[in-house]
PDB file of C-alpha atoms in Angstrom:
ATOM      1  CA  MET A   1      21.390  -2.554 -27.020  1.00  0.00           C
ATOM      2  CA  LYS A   2      18.358  -4.028 -25.116  1.00  0.00           C
ATOM      3  CA  SER A   3      17.268  -2.479 -22.124  1.00  0.00           C
ATOM      4  CA  LEU A   4      14.900  -3.872 -19.470  1.00  0.00           C
ATOM      5  CA  ALA A   5      13.416  -2.044 -16.714  1.00  0.00           C
ATOM      6  CA  ILE A   6      13.807  -3.422 -13.096  1.00  0.00           C
ATOM      7  CA  ASN A   7      10.001  -3.341 -12.771  1.00  0.00           C
ATOM      8  CA  GLU A   8       9.885  -5.912 -15.810  1.00  0.00           C
ATOM      9  CA  ILE A   9      12.392  -8.253 -14.408  1.00  0.00           C
ATOM     10  CA  LEU A  10      10.905  -8.133 -10.977  1.00  0.00           C
ATOM     11  CA  HIS A  11       7.293  -8.609 -12.370  1.00  0.00           C
ATOM     12  CA  ASN A  12       8.431 -11.671 -14.456  1.00  0.00           C
ATOM     13  CA  TRP A  13      10.368 -13.306 -11.581  1.00  0.00           C
ATOM     14  CA  SER A  14       8.267 -16.459 -10.498  1.00  0.00           C
ATOM     15  CA  GLY A  15       8.937 -15.994  -6.763  1.00  0.00           C
ATOM     16  CA  MET A  16       7.549 -12.349  -6.870  1.00  0.00           C
ATOM     17  CA  ASN A  17       4.520 -13.502  -8.781  1.00  0.00           C
ATOM     18  CA  ALA A  18       3.841 -16.528  -6.461  1.00  0.00           C
ATOM     19  CA  ALA A  19       4.080 -14.057  -3.441  1.00  0.00           C
ATOM     20  CA  VAL A  20       1.992 -11.511  -4.880  1.00  0.00           C
ATOM     21  CA  ASN A  21      -0.598 -14.148  -6.034  1.00  0.00           C
ATOM     22  CA  LYS A  22      -0.625 -15.639  -2.469  1.00  0.00           C
ATOM     23  CA  ILE A  23      -1.231 -12.179  -0.723  1.00  0.00           C
ATOM     24  CA  THR A  24      -3.956 -10.998  -3.299  1.00  0.00           C
ATOM     25  CA  ALA A  25      -5.936 -14.471  -2.533  1.00  0.00           C
ATOM     26  CA  ALA A  26      -5.661 -13.560   1.116  1.00  0.00           C
ATOM     27  CA  TYR A  27      -6.916 -10.151   0.673  1.00  0.00           C
ATOM     28  CA  GLU A  28      -9.710 -11.616  -1.652  1.00  0.00           C
ATOM     29  CA  GLN A  29     -10.607 -14.216   1.187  1.00  0.00           C
ATOM     30  CA  ASP A  30     -10.704 -11.535   3.838  1.00  0.00           C
ATOM     31  CA  SER A  31      -7.771 -13.016   5.788  1.00  0.00           C
ATOM     32  CA  LEU A  32      -6.037  -9.933   6.483  1.00  0.00           C
ATOM     33  CA  PRO A  33      -3.424  -8.668   7.944  1.00  0.00           C
ATOM     34  CA  VAL A  34      -0.630 -10.232   6.295  1.00  0.00           C
ATOM     35  CA  SER A  35       2.928  -9.994   7.560  1.00  0.00           C
ATOM     36  CA  ILE A  36       5.546  -9.796   4.772  1.00  0.00           C
ATOM     37  CA  GLU A  37       8.914 -10.978   6.004  1.00  0.00           C
ATOM     38  CA  GLY A  38      12.268 -11.450   4.313  1.00  0.00           C
ATOM     39  CA  ILE A  39      12.098  -8.579   1.955  1.00  0.00           C
ATOM     40  CA  GLN A  40      15.358  -6.293   2.082  1.00  0.00           C
ATOM     41  CA  GLY A  41      15.862  -2.693   1.346  1.00  0.00           C
ATOM     42  CA  CYS A  42      13.843  -1.034  -1.686  1.00  0.00           C
ATOM     43  CA  LEU A  43      12.384  -4.607  -2.819  1.00  0.00           C
ATOM     44  CA  PHE A  44       9.605  -3.901  -0.506  1.00  0.00           C
ATOM     45  CA  SER A  45       8.438  -0.971  -2.326  1.00  0.00           C
ATOM     46  CA  TYR A  46       8.780  -2.812  -5.735  1.00  0.00           C
ATOM     47  CA  PHE A  47       6.733  -5.884  -4.193  1.00  0.00           C
ATOM     48  CA  ILE A  48       3.894  -3.231  -3.020  1.00  0.00           C
ATOM     49  CA  GLN A  49       3.861  -1.711  -6.517  1.00  0.00           C
ATOM     50  CA  ASP A  50       3.371  -4.992  -8.125  1.00  0.00           C
ATOM     51  CA  PHE A  51       0.778  -6.127  -5.589  1.00  0.00           C
ATOM     52  CA  CYS A  52      -1.320  -3.001  -6.104  1.00  0.00           C
ATOM     53  CA  ARG A  53      -1.226  -3.346  -9.799  1.00  0.00           C
ATOM     54  CA  HIS A  54      -2.118  -6.860  -9.571  1.00  0.00           C
ATOM     55  CA  LYS A  55      -4.982  -6.144  -7.289  1.00  0.00           C
ATOM     56  CA  ALA A  56      -6.289  -3.512  -9.471  1.00  0.00           C
ATOM     57  CA  GLY A  57      -6.330  -5.697 -12.344  1.00  0.00           C
ATOM     58  CA  LYS A  58      -8.128  -8.489 -10.427  1.00  0.00           C
ATOM     59  CA  THR A  59     -10.652  -5.798  -9.190  1.00  0.00           C
ATOM     60  CA  LEU A  60     -11.303  -4.475 -12.790  1.00  0.00           C
ATOM     61  CA  GLN A  61     -11.793  -7.941 -14.040  1.00  0.00           C
ATOM     62  CA  ALA A  62     -14.252  -8.630 -11.218  1.00  0.00           C
ATOM     63  CA  ILE A  63     -16.000  -5.285 -12.242  1.00  0.00           C
ATOM     64  CA  GLN A  64     -16.316  -6.530 -15.688  1.00  0.00           C
ATOM     65  CA  TYR A  65     -17.455  -9.925 -14.755  1.00  0.00           C
ATOM     66  CA  SER A  66     -20.098  -8.504 -12.629  1.00  0.00           C
ATOM     67  CA  ALA A  67     -21.317  -6.226 -15.555  1.00  0.00           C
ATOM     68  CA  SER A  68     -21.962  -9.256 -17.522  1.00  0.00           C
ATOM     69  CA  SER A  69     -23.159 -11.687 -14.904  1.00  0.00           C
ATOM     70  CA  LYS A  70     -26.129 -11.633 -12.748  1.00  0.00           C
ATOM     71  CA  SER A  71     -24.868 -13.829  -9.926  1.00  0.00           C
ATOM     72  CA  ALA A  72     -21.491 -11.886  -9.434  1.00  0.00           C
ATOM     73  CA  PRO A  73     -21.033  -9.395  -6.525  1.00  0.00           C
ATOM     74  CA  LYS A  74     -21.803  -5.962  -7.743  1.00  0.00           C
ATOM     75  CA  TYR A  75     -18.714  -3.659  -7.392  1.00  0.00           C
ATOM     76  CA  THR A  76     -19.546   0.149  -7.483  1.00  0.00           C
ATOM     77  CA  SER A  77     -15.952   1.412  -7.012  1.00  0.00           C
ATOM     78  CA  PHE A  78     -12.630   0.150  -5.632  1.00  0.00           C
ATOM     79  CA  SER A  79      -9.712   0.899  -3.531  1.00  0.00           C
ATOM     80  CA  SER A  80      -6.046  -0.022  -3.383  1.00  0.00           C
ATOM     81  CA  ASP A  81      -5.416   1.467   0.028  1.00  0.00           C
ATOM     82  CA  ILE A  82      -2.588  -0.284   1.961  1.00  0.00           C
ATOM     83  CA  LEU A  83      -1.586   0.611   5.690  1.00  0.00           C
ATOM     84  CA  ILE A  84       2.051  -0.142   6.217  1.00  0.00           C
ATOM     85  CA  VAL A  85       3.466  -0.274   9.902  1.00  0.00           C
ATOM     86  CA  VAL A  86       7.252   0.092  10.396  1.00  0.00           C
ATOM     87  CA  PRO A  87       9.365   0.073  13.760  1.00  0.00           C
ATOM     88  CA  SER A  88      10.525   3.688  13.561  1.00  0.00           C
ATOM     89  CA  GLU A  89      10.666   7.077  12.010  1.00  0.00           C
ATOM     90  CA  PHE A  90      13.859   6.120  10.289  1.00  0.00           C
ATOM     91  CA  GLU A  91      12.119   3.132   8.365  1.00  0.00           C
ATOM     92  CA  ALA A  92       9.058   5.215   7.600  1.00  0.00           C
ATOM     93  CA  GLN A  93      11.220   7.876   5.945  1.00  0.00           C
ATOM     94  CA  ASN A  94      13.244   5.572   3.999  1.00  0.00           C
ATOM     95  CA  LEU A  95      10.068   3.837   2.763  1.00  0.00           C
ATOM     96  CA  GLU A  96       8.519   7.069   1.833  1.00  0.00           C
ATOM     97  CA  THR A  97      11.658   7.815  -0.232  1.00  0.00           C
ATOM     98  CA  ASP A  98      11.529   4.538  -2.098  1.00  0.00           C
ATOM     99  CA  PHE A  99       7.668   4.893  -2.776  1.00  0.00           C
ATOM    100  CA  ARG A 100       8.113   8.471  -3.940  1.00  0.00           C
ATOM    101  CA  SER A 101      10.785   7.174  -6.555  1.00  0.00           C
ATOM    102  CA  ILE A 102       9.739   3.617  -7.351  1.00  0.00           C
ATOM    103  CA  PHE A 103       5.859   4.223  -7.176  1.00  0.00           C
ATOM    104  CA  PRO A 104       5.268   7.743  -7.953  1.00  0.00           C
ATOM    105  CA  GLU A 105       1.607   7.379  -8.658  1.00  0.00           C
ATOM    106  CA  ALA A 106       0.842   6.217  -5.108  1.00  0.00           C
ATOM    107  CA  GLU A 107      -0.730   8.662  -2.723  1.00  0.00           C
ATOM    108  CA  LEU A 108       1.515   8.550   0.466  1.00  0.00           C
ATOM    109  CA  PHE A 109       0.506   9.807   3.941  1.00  0.00           C
ATOM    110  CA  VAL A 110       2.864   9.178   6.907  1.00  0.00           C
ATOM    111  CA  PHE A 111       1.895   9.284  10.526  1.00  0.00           C
ATOM    112  CA  PRO A 112       4.466  11.696  11.985  1.00  0.00           C
ATOM    113  CA  THR A 113       6.070  11.119  15.330  1.00  0.00           C
ATOM    114  CA  TRP A 114       6.006  13.699  18.266  1.00  0.00           C
ATOM    115  CA  GLY A 115       9.597  14.730  17.494  1.00  0.00           C
ATOM    116  CA  VAL A 116      10.198  15.434  21.149  1.00  0.00           C
ATOM    117  CA  GLN A 117      12.397  13.875  23.815  1.00  0.00           C
ATOM    118  CA  PRO A 118      11.252  11.403  26.447  1.00  0.00           C
ATOM    119  CA  TYR A 119       9.714  13.193  29.327  1.00  0.00           C
ATOM    120  CA  LYS A 120       9.737  16.542  27.777  1.00  0.00           C
ATOM    121  CA  PRO A 121       6.164  18.028  26.893  1.00  0.00           C
ATOM    122  CA  ALA A 122       5.016  18.733  23.405  1.00  0.00           C
ATOM    123  CA  ALA A 123       4.845  22.357  22.653  1.00  0.00           C
ATOM    124  CA  THR A 124       1.325  23.977  22.854  1.00  0.00           C
ATOM    125  CA  GLY A 125       0.023  24.459  19.420  1.00  0.00           C
ATOM    126  CA  SER A 126       2.386  22.094  17.882  1.00  0.00           C
ATOM    127  CA  VAL A 127       1.996  21.371  14.168  1.00  0.00           C
ATOM    128  CA  THR A 128       2.479  17.779  14.798  1.00  0.00           C
ATOM    129  CA  PHE A 129      -1.014  17.626  16.463  1.00  0.00           C
ATOM    130  CA  GLY A 130      -2.441  18.925  13.175  1.00  0.00           C
ATOM    131  CA  LYS A 131      -0.463  16.477  11.028  1.00  0.00           C
ATOM    132  CA  ARG A 132      -1.610  13.530  13.167  1.00  0.00           C
ATOM    133  CA  ALA A 133      -5.029  14.329  13.075  1.00  0.00           C
ATOM    134  CA  GLY A 134      -5.089  14.818   9.315  1.00  0.00           C
ATOM    135  CA  PHE A 135      -3.472  11.365   9.101  1.00  0.00           C
ATOM    136  CA  LEU A 136      -5.995   9.783  11.320  1.00  0.00           C
ATOM    137  CA  SER A 137      -8.762  11.438   9.297  1.00  0.00           C
ATOM    138  CA  LYS A 138      -7.576  10.008   5.946  1.00  0.00           C
ATOM    139  CA  LEU A 139      -7.322   6.651   7.595  1.00  0.00           C
ATOM    140  CA  VAL A 140     -11.076   6.568   8.569  1.00  0.00           C
ATOM    141  CA  GLN A 141     -12.386   8.760   5.632  1.00  0.00           C
ATOM    142  CA  LYS A 142     -14.844   7.008   3.536  1.00  0.00           C
ATOM    143  CA  ASN A 143     -13.716   7.665  -0.069  1.00  0.00           C
ATOM    144  CA  LYS A 144     -15.982   7.333  -3.055  1.00  0.00           C
ATOM    145  CA  SER A 145     -13.243   5.171  -4.524  1.00  0.00           C
ATOM    146  CA  SER A 146     -13.918   2.472  -1.792  1.00  0.00           C
ATOM    147  CA  CYS A 147     -14.595  -1.129  -2.604  1.00  0.00           C
ATOM    148  CA  SER A 148     -17.912  -2.524  -1.781  1.00  0.00           C
ATOM    149  CA  ARG A 149     -19.076  -6.097  -2.254  1.00  0.00           C
TER     150      ARG A 149
END
């Protein structure tokens, strides 16, 4: 019996390849942000996984090219950080669950909600303050694996 992983099927799907190539081109031309619509359920996680792998491959090719060419931009390192914004905590939790099972090598950070009822103050010394500050520091942190062109 021949088995084929869902990743391979989606990676070989021409529609998925066309969309990934289009978004990668937008990324390379600095015409971001990009709004992705029409992807339902966990297909979004597969799409992001394919995009990240494609973008990493293109970046490695550029690094190799720049090492052999004097006119190419010099890449010292690269990053595949992506910020995904969803409407509610429910969607964020579902997306996090999908990513943890579909794209386990991804490093995930979720901006926590306050977890309070409207018009009711947050408790003093709430753990949420620390979690939110930690997320924001990760968002602005200059990592040694960032892309510089």
